[in-house]
mmCIF file of C-alpha atoms in Angstrom:
data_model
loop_
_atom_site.group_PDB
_atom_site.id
_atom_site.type_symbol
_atom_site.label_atom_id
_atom_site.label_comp_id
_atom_site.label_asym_id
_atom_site.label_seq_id
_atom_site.Cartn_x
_atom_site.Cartn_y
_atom_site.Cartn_z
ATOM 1 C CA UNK I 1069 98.212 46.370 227.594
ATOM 2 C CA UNK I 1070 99.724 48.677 224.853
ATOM 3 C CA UNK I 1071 99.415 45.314 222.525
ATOM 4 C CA UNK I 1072 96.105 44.243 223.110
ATOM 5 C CA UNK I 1073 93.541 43.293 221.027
ATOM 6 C CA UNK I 1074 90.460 46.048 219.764
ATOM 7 C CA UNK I 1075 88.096 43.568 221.697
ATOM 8 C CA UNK I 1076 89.601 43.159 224.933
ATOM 9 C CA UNK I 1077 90.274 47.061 224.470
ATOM 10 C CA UNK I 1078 86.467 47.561 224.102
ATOM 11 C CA UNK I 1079 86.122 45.075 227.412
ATOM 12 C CA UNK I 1080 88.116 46.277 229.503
ATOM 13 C CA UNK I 1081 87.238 49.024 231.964
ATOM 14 C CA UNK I 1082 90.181 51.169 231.192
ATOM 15 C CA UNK I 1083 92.916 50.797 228.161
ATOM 16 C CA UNK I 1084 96.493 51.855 228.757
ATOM 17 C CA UNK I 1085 97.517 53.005 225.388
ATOM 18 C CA UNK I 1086 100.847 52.588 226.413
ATOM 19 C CA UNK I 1087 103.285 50.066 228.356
ATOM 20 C CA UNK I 1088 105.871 52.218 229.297
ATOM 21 C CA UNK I 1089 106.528 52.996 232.812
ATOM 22 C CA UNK I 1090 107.222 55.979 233.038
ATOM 23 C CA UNK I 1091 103.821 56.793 231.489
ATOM 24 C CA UNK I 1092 101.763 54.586 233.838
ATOM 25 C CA UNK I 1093 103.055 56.598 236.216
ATOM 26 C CA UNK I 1094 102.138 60.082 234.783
ATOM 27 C CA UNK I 1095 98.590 58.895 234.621
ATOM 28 C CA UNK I 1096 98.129 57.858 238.252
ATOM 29 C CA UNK I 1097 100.168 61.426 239.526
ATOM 30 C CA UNK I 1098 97.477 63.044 237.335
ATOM 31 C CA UNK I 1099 94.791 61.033 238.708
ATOM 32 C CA UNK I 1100 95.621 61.532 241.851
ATOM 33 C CA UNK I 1101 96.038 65.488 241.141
ATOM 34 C CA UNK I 1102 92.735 65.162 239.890
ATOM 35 C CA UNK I 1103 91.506 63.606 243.043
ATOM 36 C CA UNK I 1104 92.724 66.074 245.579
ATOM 37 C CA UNK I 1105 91.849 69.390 243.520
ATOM 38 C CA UNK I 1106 88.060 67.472 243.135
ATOM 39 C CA UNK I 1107 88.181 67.082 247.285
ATOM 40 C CA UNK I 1108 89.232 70.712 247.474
ATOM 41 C CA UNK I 1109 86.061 71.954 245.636
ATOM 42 C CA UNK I 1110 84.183 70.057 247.383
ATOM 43 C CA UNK I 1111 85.658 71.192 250.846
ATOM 44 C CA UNK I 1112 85.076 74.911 249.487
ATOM 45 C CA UNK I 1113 81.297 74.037 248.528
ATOM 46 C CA UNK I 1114 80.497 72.737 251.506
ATOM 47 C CA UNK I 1115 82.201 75.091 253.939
ATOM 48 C CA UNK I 1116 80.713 78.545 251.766
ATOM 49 C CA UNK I 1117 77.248 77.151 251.498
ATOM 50 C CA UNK I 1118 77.187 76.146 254.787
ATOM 51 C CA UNK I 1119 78.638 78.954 256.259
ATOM 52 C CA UNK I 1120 76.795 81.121 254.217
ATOM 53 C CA UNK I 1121 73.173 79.294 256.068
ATOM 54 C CA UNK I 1122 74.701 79.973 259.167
ATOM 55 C CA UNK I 1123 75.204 83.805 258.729
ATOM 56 C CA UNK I 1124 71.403 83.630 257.338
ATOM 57 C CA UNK I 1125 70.545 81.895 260.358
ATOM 58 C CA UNK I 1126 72.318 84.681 262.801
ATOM 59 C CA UNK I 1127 70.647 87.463 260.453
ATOM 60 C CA UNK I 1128 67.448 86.322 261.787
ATOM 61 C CA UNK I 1129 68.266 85.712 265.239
ATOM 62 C CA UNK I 1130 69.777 88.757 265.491
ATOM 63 C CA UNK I 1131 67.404 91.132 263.786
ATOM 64 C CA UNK I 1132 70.332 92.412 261.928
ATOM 65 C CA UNK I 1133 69.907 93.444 257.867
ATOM 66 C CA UNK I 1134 70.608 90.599 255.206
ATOM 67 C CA UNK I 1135 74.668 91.656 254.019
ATOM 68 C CA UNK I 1136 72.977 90.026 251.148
ATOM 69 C CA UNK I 1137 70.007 90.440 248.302
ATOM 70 C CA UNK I 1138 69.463 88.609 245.493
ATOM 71 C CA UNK I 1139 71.761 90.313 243.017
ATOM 72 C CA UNK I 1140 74.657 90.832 245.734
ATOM 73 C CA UNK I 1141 74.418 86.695 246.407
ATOM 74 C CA UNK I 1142 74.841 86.055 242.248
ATOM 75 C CA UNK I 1143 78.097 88.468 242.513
ATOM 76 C CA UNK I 1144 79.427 86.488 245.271
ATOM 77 C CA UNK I 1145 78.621 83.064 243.016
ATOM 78 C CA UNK I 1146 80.806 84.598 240.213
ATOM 79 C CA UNK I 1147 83.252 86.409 242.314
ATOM 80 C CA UNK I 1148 84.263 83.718 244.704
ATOM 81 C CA UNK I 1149 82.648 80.379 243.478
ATOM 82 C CA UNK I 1150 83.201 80.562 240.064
ATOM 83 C CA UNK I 1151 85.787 82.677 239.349
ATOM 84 C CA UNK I 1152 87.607 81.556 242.758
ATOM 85 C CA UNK I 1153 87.236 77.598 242.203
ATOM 86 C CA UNK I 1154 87.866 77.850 238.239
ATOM 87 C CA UNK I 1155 91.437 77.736 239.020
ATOM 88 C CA UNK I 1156 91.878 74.580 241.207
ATOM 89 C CA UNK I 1157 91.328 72.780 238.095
ATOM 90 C CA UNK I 1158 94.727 73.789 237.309
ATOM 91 C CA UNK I 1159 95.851 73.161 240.403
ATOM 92 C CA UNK I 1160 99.916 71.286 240.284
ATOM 93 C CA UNK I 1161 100.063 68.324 242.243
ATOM 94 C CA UNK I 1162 101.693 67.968 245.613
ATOM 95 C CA UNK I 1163 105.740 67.011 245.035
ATOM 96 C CA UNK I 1164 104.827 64.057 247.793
ATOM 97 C CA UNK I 1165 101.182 62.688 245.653
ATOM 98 C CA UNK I 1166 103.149 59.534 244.323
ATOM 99 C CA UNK I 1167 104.370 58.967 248.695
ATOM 100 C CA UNK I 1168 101.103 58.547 249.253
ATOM 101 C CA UNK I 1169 99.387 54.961 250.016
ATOM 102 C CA UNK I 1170 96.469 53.944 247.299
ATOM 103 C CA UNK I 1171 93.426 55.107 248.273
ATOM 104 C CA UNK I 1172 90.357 52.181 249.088
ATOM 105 C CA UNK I 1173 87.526 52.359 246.727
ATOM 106 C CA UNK I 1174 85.017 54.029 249.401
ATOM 107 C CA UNK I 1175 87.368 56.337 250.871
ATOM 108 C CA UNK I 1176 85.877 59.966 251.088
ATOM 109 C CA UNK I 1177 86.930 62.414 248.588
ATOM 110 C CA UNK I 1178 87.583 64.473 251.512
ATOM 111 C CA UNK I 1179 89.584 63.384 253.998
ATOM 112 C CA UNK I 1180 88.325 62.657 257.667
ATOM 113 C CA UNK I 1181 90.472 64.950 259.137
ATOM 114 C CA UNK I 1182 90.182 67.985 256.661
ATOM 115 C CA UNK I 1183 86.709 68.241 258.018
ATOM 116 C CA UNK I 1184 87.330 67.958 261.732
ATOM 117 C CA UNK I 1185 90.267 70.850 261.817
ATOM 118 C CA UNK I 1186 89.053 72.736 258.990
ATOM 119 C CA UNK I 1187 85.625 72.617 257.499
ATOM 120 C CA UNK I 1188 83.655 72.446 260.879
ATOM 121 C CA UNK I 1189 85.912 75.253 262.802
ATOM 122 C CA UNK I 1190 85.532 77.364 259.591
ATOM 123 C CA UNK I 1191 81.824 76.837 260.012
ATOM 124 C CA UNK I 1192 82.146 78.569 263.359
ATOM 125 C CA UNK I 1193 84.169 81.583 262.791
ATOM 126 C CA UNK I 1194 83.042 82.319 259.374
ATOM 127 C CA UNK I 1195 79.372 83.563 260.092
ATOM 128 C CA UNK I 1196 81.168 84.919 263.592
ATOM 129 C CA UNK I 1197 83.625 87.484 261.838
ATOM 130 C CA UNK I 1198 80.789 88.388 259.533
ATOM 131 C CA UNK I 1199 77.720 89.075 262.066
ATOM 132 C CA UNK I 1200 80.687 90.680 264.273
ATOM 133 C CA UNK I 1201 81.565 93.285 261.230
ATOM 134 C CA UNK I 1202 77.736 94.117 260.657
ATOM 135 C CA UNK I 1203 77.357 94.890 264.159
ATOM 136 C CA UNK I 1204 80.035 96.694 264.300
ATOM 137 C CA UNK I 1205 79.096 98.721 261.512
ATOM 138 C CA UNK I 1206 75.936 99.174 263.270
ATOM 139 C CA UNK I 1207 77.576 100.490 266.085
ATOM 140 C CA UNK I 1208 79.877 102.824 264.105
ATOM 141 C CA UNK I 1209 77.254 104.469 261.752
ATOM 142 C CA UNK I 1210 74.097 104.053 262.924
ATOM 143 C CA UNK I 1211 74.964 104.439 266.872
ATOM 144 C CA UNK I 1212 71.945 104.535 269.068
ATOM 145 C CA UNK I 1213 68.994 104.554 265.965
ATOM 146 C CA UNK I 1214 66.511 103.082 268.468
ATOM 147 C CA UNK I 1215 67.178 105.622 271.395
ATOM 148 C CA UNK I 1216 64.646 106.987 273.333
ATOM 149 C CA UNK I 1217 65.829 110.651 272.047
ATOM 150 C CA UNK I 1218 64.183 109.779 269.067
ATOM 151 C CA UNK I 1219 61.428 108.226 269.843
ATOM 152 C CA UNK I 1220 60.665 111.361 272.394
ATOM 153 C CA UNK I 1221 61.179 113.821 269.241
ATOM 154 C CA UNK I 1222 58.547 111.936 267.170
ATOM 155 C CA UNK I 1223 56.401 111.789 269.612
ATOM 156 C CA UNK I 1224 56.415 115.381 269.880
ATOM 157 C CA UNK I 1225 56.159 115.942 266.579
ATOM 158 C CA UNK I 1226 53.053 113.814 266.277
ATOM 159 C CA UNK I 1227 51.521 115.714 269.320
ATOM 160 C CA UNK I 1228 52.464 119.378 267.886
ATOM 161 C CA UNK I 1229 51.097 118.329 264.875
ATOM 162 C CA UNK I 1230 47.747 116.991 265.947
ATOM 163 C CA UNK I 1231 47.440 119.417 269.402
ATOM 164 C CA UNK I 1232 46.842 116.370 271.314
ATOM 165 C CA UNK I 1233 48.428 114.450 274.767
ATOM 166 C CA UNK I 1234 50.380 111.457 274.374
ATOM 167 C CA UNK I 1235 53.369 109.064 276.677
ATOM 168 C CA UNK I 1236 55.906 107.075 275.406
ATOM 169 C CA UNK I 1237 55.725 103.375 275.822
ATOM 170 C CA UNK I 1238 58.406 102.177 274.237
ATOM 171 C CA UNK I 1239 60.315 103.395 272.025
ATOM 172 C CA UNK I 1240 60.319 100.781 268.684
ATOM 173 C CA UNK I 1241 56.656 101.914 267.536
ATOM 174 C CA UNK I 1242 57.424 105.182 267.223
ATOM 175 C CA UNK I 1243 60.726 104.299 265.876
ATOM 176 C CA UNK I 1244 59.331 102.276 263.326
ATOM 177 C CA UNK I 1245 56.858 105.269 262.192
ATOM 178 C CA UNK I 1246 59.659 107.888 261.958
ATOM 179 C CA UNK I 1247 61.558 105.170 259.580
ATOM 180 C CA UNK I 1248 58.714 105.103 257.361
ATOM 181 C CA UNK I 1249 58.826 108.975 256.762
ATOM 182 C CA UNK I 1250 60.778 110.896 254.104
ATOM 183 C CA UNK I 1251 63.347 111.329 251.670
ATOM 184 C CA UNK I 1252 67.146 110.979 251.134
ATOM 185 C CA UNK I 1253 68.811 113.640 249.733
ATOM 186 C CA UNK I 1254 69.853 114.779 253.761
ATOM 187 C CA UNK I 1255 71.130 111.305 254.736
ATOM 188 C CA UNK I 1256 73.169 110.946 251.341
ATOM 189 C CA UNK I 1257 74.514 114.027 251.165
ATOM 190 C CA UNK I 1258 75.870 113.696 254.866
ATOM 191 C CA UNK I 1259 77.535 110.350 253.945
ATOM 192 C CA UNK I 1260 78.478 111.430 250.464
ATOM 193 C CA UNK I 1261 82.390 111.402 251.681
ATOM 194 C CA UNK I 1262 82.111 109.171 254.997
ATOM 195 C CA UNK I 1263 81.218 111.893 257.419
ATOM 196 C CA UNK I 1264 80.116 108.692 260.053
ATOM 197 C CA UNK I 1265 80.080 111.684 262.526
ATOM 198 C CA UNK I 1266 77.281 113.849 261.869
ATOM 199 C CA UNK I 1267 75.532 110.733 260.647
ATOM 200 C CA UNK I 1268 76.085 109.463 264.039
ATOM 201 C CA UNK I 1269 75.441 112.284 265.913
ATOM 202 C CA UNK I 1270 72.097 112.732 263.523
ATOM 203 C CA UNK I 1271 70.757 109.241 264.208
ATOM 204 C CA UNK I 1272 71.471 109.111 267.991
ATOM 205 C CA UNK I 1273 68.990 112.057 268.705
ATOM 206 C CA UNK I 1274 72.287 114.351 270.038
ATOM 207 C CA UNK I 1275 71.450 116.653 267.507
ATOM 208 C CA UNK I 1276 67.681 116.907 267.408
ATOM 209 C CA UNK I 1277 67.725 116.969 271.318
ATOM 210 C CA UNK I 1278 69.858 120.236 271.468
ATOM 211 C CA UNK I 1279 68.418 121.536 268.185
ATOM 212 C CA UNK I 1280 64.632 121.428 270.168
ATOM 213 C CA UNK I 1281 66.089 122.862 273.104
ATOM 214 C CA UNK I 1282 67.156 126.062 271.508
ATOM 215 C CA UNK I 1283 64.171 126.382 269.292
ATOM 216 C CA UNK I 1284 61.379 123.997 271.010
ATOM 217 C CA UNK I 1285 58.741 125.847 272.954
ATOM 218 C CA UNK I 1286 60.735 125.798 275.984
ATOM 219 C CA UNK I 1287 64.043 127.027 277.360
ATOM 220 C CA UNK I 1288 66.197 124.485 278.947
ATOM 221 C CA UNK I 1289 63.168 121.850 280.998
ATOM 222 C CA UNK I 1290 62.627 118.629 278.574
ATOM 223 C CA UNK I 1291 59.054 118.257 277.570
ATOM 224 C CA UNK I 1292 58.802 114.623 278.997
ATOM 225 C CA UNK I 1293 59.387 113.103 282.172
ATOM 226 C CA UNK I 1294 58.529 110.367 284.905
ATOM 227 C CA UNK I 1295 54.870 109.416 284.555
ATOM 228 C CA UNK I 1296 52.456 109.788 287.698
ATOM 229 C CA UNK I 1297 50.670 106.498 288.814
ATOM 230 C CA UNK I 1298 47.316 107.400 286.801
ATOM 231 C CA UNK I 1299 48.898 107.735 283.727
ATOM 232 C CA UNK I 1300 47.689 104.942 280.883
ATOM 233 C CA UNK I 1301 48.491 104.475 277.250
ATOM 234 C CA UNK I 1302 45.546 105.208 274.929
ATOM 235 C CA UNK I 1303 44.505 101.685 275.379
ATOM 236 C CA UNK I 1304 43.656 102.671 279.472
ATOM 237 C CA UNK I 1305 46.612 99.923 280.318
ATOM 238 C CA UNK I 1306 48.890 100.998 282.593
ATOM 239 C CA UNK I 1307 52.727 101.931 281.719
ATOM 240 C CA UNK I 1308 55.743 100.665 282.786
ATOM 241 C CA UNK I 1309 58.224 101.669 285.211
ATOM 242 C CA UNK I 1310 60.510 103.413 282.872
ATOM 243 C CA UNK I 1311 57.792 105.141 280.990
ATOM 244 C CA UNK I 1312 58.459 109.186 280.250
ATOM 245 C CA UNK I 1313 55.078 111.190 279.727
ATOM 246 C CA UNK I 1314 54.058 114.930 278.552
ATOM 247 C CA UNK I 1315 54.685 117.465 281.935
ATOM 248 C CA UNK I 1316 51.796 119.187 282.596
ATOM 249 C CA UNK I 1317 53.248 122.256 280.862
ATOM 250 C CA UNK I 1318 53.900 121.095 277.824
ATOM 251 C CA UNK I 1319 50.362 119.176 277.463
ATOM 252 C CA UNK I 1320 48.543 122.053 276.480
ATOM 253 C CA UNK I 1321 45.280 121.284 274.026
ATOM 254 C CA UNK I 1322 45.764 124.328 271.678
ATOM 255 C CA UNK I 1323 48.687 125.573 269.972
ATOM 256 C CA UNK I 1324 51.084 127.423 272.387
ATOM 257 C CA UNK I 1325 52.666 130.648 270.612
ATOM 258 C CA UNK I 1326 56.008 131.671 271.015
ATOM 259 C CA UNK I 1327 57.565 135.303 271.222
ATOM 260 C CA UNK I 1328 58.313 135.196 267.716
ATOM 261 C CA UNK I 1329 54.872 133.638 266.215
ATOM 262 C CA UNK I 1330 55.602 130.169 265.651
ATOM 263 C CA UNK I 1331 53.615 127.530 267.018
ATOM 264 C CA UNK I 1332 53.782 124.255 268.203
ATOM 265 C CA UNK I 1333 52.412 123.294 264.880
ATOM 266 C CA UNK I 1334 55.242 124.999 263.500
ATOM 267 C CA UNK I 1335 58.111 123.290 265.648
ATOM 268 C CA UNK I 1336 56.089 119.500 265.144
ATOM 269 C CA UNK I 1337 57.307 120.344 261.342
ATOM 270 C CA UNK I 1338 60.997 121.489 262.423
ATOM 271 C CA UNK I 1339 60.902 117.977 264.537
ATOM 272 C CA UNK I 1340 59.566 116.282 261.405
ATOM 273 C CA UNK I 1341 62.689 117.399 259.363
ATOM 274 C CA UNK I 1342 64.825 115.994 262.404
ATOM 275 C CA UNK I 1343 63.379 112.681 262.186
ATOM 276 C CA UNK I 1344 63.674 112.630 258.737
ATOM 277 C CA UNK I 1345 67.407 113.620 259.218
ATOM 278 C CA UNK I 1346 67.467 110.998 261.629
ATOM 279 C CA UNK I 1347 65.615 108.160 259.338
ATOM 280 C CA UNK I 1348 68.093 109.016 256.129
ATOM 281 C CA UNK I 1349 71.294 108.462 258.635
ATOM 282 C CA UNK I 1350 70.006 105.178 259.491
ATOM 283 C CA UNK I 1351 69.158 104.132 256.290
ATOM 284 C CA UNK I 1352 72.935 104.897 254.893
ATOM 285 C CA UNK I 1353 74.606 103.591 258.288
ATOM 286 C CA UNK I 1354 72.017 100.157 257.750
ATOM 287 C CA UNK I 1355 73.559 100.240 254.117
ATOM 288 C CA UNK I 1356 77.092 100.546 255.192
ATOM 289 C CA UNK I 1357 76.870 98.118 257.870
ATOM 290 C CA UNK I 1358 75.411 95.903 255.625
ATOM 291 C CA UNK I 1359 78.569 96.471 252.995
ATOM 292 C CA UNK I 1360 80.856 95.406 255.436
ATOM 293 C CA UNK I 1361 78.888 92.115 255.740
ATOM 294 C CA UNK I 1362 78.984 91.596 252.277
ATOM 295 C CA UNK I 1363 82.717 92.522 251.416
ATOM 296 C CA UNK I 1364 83.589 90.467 255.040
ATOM 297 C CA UNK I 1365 82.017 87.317 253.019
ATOM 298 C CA UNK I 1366 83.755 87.827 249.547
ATOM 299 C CA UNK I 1367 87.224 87.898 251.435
ATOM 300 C CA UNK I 1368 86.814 85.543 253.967
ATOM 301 C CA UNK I 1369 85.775 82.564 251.214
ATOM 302 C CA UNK I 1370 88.500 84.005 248.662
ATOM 303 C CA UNK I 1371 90.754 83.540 252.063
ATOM 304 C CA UNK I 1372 89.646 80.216 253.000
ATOM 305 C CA UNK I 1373 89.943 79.050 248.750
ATOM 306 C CA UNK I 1374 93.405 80.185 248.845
ATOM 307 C CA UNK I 1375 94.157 77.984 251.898
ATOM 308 C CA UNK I 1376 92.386 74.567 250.811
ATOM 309 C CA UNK I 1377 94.734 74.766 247.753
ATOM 310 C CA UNK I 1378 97.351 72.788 249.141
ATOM 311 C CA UNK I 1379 98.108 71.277 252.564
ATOM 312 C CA UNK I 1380 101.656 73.127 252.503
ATOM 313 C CA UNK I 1381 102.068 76.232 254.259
ATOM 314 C CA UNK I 1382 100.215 79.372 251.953
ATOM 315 C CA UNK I 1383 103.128 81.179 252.213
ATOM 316 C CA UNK I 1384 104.822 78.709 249.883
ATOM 317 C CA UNK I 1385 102.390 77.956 247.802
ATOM 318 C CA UNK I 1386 100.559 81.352 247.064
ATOM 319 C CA UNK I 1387 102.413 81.914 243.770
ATOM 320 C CA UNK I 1388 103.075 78.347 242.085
ATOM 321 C CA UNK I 1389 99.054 78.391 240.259
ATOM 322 C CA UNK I 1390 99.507 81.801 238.394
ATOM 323 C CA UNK I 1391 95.809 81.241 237.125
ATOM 324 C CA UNK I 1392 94.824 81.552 240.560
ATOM 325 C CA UNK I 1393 96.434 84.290 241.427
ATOM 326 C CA UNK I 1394 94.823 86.337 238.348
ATOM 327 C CA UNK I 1395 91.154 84.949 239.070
ATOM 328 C CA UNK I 1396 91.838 86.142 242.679
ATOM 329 C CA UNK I 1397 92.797 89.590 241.633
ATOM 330 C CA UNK I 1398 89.592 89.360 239.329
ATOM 331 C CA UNK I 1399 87.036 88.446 242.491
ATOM 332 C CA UNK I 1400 88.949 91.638 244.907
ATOM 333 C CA UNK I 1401 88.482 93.690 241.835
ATOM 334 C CA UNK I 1402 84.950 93.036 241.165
ATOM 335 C CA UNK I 1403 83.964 93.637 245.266
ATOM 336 C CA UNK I 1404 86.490 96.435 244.986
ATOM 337 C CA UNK I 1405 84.500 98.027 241.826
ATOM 338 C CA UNK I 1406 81.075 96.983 243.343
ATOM 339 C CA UNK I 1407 81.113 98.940 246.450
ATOM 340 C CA UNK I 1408 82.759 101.842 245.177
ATOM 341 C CA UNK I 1409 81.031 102.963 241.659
ATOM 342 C CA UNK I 1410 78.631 105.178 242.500
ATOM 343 C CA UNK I 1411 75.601 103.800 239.745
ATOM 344 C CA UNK I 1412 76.690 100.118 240.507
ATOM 345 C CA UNK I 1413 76.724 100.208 244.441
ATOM 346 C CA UNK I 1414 73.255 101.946 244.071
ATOM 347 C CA UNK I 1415 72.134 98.985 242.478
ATOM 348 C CA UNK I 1416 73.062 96.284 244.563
ATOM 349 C CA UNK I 1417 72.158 98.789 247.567
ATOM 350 C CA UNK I 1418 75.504 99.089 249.088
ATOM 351 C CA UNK I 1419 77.651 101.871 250.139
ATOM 352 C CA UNK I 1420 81.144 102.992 249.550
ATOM 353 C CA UNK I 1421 83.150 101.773 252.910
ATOM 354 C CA UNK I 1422 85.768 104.264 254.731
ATOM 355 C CA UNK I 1423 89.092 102.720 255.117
ATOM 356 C CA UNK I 1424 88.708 101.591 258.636
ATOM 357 C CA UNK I 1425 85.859 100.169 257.827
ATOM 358 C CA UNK I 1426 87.070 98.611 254.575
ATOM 359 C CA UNK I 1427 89.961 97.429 256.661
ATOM 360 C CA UNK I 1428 87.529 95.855 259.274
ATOM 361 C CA UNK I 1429 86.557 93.570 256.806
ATOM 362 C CA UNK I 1430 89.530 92.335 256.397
ATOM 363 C CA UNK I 1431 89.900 90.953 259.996
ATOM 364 C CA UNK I 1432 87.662 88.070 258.713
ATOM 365 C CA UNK I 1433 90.091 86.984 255.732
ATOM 366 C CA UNK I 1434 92.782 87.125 258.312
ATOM 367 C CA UNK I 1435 91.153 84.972 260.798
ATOM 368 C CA UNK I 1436 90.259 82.124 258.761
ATOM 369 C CA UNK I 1437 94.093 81.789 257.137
ATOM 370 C CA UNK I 1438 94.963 82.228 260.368
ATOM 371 C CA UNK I 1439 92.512 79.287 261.604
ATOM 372 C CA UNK I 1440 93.291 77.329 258.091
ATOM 373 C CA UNK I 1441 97.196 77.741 258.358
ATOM 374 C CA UNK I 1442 97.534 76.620 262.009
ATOM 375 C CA UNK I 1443 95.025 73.602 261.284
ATOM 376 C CA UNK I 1444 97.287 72.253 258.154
ATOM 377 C CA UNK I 1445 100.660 72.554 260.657
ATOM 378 C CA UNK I 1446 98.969 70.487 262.875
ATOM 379 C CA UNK I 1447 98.090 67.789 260.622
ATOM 380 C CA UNK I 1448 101.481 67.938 259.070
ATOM 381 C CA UNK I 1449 102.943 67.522 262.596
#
């Protein structure tokens, strides 16, 4: 031991430098310490990354936007990986680590039971409380962006424009053409301070339906509706039951000209504007949605961190690592200063979030505590 000789010192596996109790014991409560904080990292790893494949997977399935590009997934890696795990190196050991039986040398460095009621249910409602917020977000500022209103005022457009006859199918091809049209300067400066009304009512067609009414080339009869039996696409195949197609009034094969001189050519540019309108409200509403995806991932892993760092209750543990709490207010910062500086959220294509739907994102922090607390009183019953 502490009186051994330099060879058996340089043989042996490990060297106590010292024989004194008291010391022996120090080193195994810091190797234990040093056990538990590694199993928490890895716990974290494992349930982010993991997690994190799952919300990719849902993405897809979904046909939702990615809450994530490449620069906004290196933020999260320094906001919550690095800057969140940092601190469980410092991490104080339990006041019950020396009650504890000796582990076996093959024992997991995460217990059995840590991934039964925590790591695989956090699997589950981590990617759930994330594709939930997007589509909520969806719903709240984008609304009804593949409607048949717009689809109906593009096609118009199109057939002002060109002084030709056309139906409606369905309404994604046409969608996808009036996406690919226009600028952004109407879009922005509608969402410049939140207004998630008229970007609504923009991007559900309300708008552009009662703005062609008053100035279309009709009074109050819509332009389209229920397709007679001989109608076909251009393809000659027939359409399906739903299908809305010109009225016979409105399929005229010159220009019509109103009482004041405009014609149709003129309102297929008005329409134009309106689906350009339209296509700038979806884009922001897409980008907000897709903030509220993003910030719903920073806080839920910063949420779950705080809860693998010790199997006590949070509550009365929260403030014993000071170093964590500073790197936590660090990572909320960072998301915090992200989303709402004008040049930087530009960059990493996010918007700034109202405050209901800033708070929204933090029903996914609350869920996994909630989930992570109730787990950990279990296992200490």
């Amino acid at each position: 031991m502490g009186s051994g000789t330099v060879v058996a010192g340089h043989a042996a596996d490990v060297t106590l430098r010292s024989d004194r109790l008291a010391d022996m014991v120090a080193a195994v409560e810091e190797g234990r310490r040093a056990f538990a904080n590694i199993g928490k990292i890895v716990s974290y790893w494992m349930s982010a990354n993991i997690g994190e494949l799952w919300i990719n997977v849902a993405v897809v399935f979904f046909n939702l936007p990615k809450p994530w590009e490449t620069m906004n997934q290196l933020v999260l890696g320094l906001a919550a990986t690095s800057f969140g795990v940092f601190p469980l190196c410092f991490e104080p050991a339990e006041a019950t680590v020396m009650r504890d039986a000796p582990r076996a040398r093959n024992d997991s460095v995460v217990h059995p039971r840590i991934w039964r009621w925590i790591v695989v249910p956090f699997w589950l409602v981590f990617p759930t409380v994330t594709i939930g917020a997007m589509l909520l977000g969806l719903s709240w500022h984008v609304g009804e962006y593949r409607g048949q209103k717009i689809a109906e005022l593009c096609s118009f457009a199109y057939t002002c424009r060109e002084g030709g006859k056309t139906c409606i199918m369905n309404a994604k091809p046409y969608m996808c053409s009036c996406l690919a049209l226009g600028t952004e300067q109407w879009g922005r400066k509608q969402t410049e301070q939140n207004n998630f009304a008229a970007q609504f009512e923009a991007s559900s067609g309300i708008s552009g339906a009662s703005y062609s009414r008053q100035f279309g080339p009709w009074d109050t009869q819509e332009p389209l509706g229920p397709c007679s039996s001989e109608s076909t696409n251009e393809f000659g195949e027939a359409l399906p039951e739903n299908a809305r197609c010109w009225l016979t009034w409105a399929m005229q094969p010159e220009e019509l000209v109103g009482a004041d001189g405009r014609t149709t050519g003129d309102f297929g540019m008005v329409y134009e504007n309106l689906l350009l309108d339209a296509k700038n409200c979806v884009r922001q509403g897409t980008m907000l949605a897709k903030t509220m995806g993003w910030n719903t991932i920073l806080l839920t892993e910063l949420a779950f961190l705080q809860c693998l760092r010790s199997p006590q209750s949070l509550l009365q543990t929260f403030t014993r690592n000071k170093t964590a709490l500073v790197f936590l207010c660090v990572s909320v910062a960072i998301g915090v200063f992200i989303i709402y500086t004008p040049v930087v959220n530009t960059f990493f294509d996010l918007a700034p979030l109202g405050f209901f739907s800033f708070a929204i994102t933090w029903i996914g922090a609350a869920s996994v505590v909630v989930l992570a607390e109730g787990a950990k009183w279990l296992l200490r019953r």
